[in-house]
Amino acid sequence: MTDSANNQPASKSPTHIAYHVRNREGGEGFWTRIGSAWPHKDGNGFNIQLETIPHDGRITLRVASEKSK
């Protein structure tokens, strides 16, 4: 099975993880994983799959590590 948008196998692990980050008063932000991203085959963009869309805070895209997969 392939992803027709970038012609890559659909089962390939994401290269980036999307997080919703909310600021806390007097502390570090609270991070919640909300999705994943895969690069286009030509390297000029990403396909992003979000499980939820935040109404506040920001979306941060980070390189996936073994810990986050």
PDB file of C-alpha atoms in Angstrom:
ATOM      1  CA  MET A   1       0.000   0.000   0.000  1.00  0.00           C
ATOM      2  CA  THR A   2       1.374   3.428  -0.908  1.00  0.00           C
ATOM      3  CA  ASP A   3       0.436   6.980  -0.063  1.00  0.00           C
ATOM      4  CA  SER A   4      -0.573   8.529  -3.397  1.00  0.00           C
ATOM      5  CA  ALA A   5       0.346  12.077  -2.261  1.00  0.00           C
ATOM      6  CA  ASN A   6       4.070  11.324  -2.003  1.00  0.00           C
ATOM      7  CA  ASN A   7       4.387   7.819  -3.505  1.00  0.00           C
ATOM      8  CA  GLN A   8       5.987   6.404  -0.337  1.00  0.00           C
ATOM      9  CA  PRO A   9       4.955   3.308   1.615  1.00  0.00           C
ATOM     10  CA  ALA A  10       2.070   4.147   3.990  1.00  0.00           C
ATOM     11  CA  SER A  11       3.690   2.137   6.794  1.00  0.00           C
ATOM     12  CA  LYS A  12       6.919   4.178   6.889  1.00  0.00           C
ATOM     13  CA  SER A  13       7.543   5.771  10.293  1.00  0.00           C
ATOM     14  CA  PRO A  14       7.048   9.548  10.516  1.00  0.00           C
ATOM     15  CA  THR A  15      10.133  11.746  10.561  1.00  0.00           C
ATOM     16  CA  HIS A  16       8.475  14.452  12.675  1.00  0.00           C
ATOM     17  CA  ILE A  17       5.965  14.547  15.520  1.00  0.00           C
ATOM     18  CA  ALA A  18       3.396  17.342  15.939  1.00  0.00           C
ATOM     19  CA  TYR A  19       2.724  18.654  19.451  1.00  0.00           C
ATOM     20  CA  HIS A  20       0.205  21.127  20.853  1.00  0.00           C
ATOM     21  CA  VAL A  21       2.081  23.363  23.298  1.00  0.00           C
ATOM     22  CA  ARG A  22       0.237  25.413  25.924  1.00  0.00           C
ATOM     23  CA  ASN A  23       2.090  27.867  28.125  1.00  0.00           C
ATOM     24  CA  ARG A  24       1.803  27.552  31.891  1.00  0.00           C
ATOM     25  CA  GLU A  25       2.049  30.508  34.194  1.00  0.00           C
ATOM     26  CA  GLY A  26       5.483  30.503  35.805  1.00  0.00           C
ATOM     27  CA  GLY A  27       6.501  27.195  34.257  1.00  0.00           C
ATOM     28  CA  GLU A  28       7.437  25.311  31.141  1.00  0.00           C
ATOM     29  CA  GLY A  29       4.891  24.649  28.415  1.00  0.00           C
ATOM     30  CA  PHE A  30       2.627  21.604  28.521  1.00  0.00           C
ATOM     31  CA  TRP A  31       3.222  19.409  25.426  1.00  0.00           C
ATOM     32  CA  THR A  32       0.615  17.018  24.003  1.00  0.00           C
ATOM     33  CA  ARG A  33       1.309  14.832  20.975  1.00  0.00           C
ATOM     34  CA  ILE A  34      -1.357  15.510  18.338  1.00  0.00           C
ATOM     35  CA  GLY A  35       0.002  14.078  15.089  1.00  0.00           C
ATOM     36  CA  SER A  36       2.836  13.092  12.782  1.00  0.00           C
ATOM     37  CA  ALA A  37       4.545  14.276   9.599  1.00  0.00           C
ATOM     38  CA  TRP A  38       6.290  12.622   6.657  1.00  0.00           C
ATOM     39  CA  PRO A  39       8.471  14.440   4.097  1.00  0.00           C
ATOM     40  CA  HIS A  40       7.509  14.537   0.441  1.00  0.00           C
ATOM     41  CA  LYS A  41       9.704  12.366  -1.740  1.00  0.00           C
ATOM     42  CA  ASP A  42      11.167  15.471  -3.440  1.00  0.00           C
ATOM     43  CA  GLY A  43      12.066  17.012  -0.046  1.00  0.00           C
ATOM     44  CA  ASN A  44      10.024  20.178  -0.652  1.00  0.00           C
ATOM     45  CA  GLY A  45       7.295  19.736   1.931  1.00  0.00           C
ATOM     46  CA  PHE A  46       5.508  17.453   4.378  1.00  0.00           C
ATOM     47  CA  ASN A  47       2.298  15.494   4.703  1.00  0.00           C
ATOM     48  CA  ILE A  48       0.927  16.178   8.175  1.00  0.00           C
ATOM     49  CA  GLN A  49      -1.686  13.992   9.852  1.00  0.00           C
ATOM     50  CA  LEU A  50      -3.294  15.607  12.909  1.00  0.00           C
ATOM     51  CA  GLU A  51      -5.431  13.615  15.342  1.00  0.00           C
ATOM     52  CA  THR A  52      -6.860  16.784  16.882  1.00  0.00           C
ATOM     53  CA  ILE A  53      -6.684  20.519  16.204  1.00  0.00           C
ATOM     54  CA  PRO A  54      -5.947  22.850  19.136  1.00  0.00           C
ATOM     55  CA  HIS A  55      -7.912  26.060  19.675  1.00  0.00           C
ATOM     56  CA  ASP A  56      -5.243  27.686  21.815  1.00  0.00           C
ATOM     57  CA  GLY A  57      -1.485  27.499  22.164  1.00  0.00           C
ATOM     58  CA  ARG A  58       0.715  26.571  19.234  1.00  0.00           C
ATOM     59  CA  ILE A  59       1.638  23.561  17.102  1.00  0.00           C
ATOM     60  CA  THR A  60       5.305  22.573  17.230  1.00  0.00           C
ATOM     61  CA  LEU A  61       6.826  20.105  14.763  1.00  0.00           C
ATOM     62  CA  ARG A  62       9.856  18.203  16.124  1.00  0.00           C
ATOM     63  CA  VAL A  63      12.139  15.575  14.620  1.00  0.00           C
ATOM     64  CA  ALA A  64      10.946  12.134  15.702  1.00  0.00           C
ATOM     65  CA  SER A  65      13.224  10.241  18.061  1.00  0.00           C
ATOM     66  CA  GLU A  66      13.065   6.617  19.182  1.00  0.00           C
ATOM     67  CA  LYS A  67      11.489   7.873  22.423  1.00  0.00           C
ATOM     68  CA  SER A  68       8.644   9.691  20.618  1.00  0.00           C
ATOM     69  CA  LYS A  69       7.745   6.964  18.076  1.00  0.00           C
TER      70      LYS A  69
END
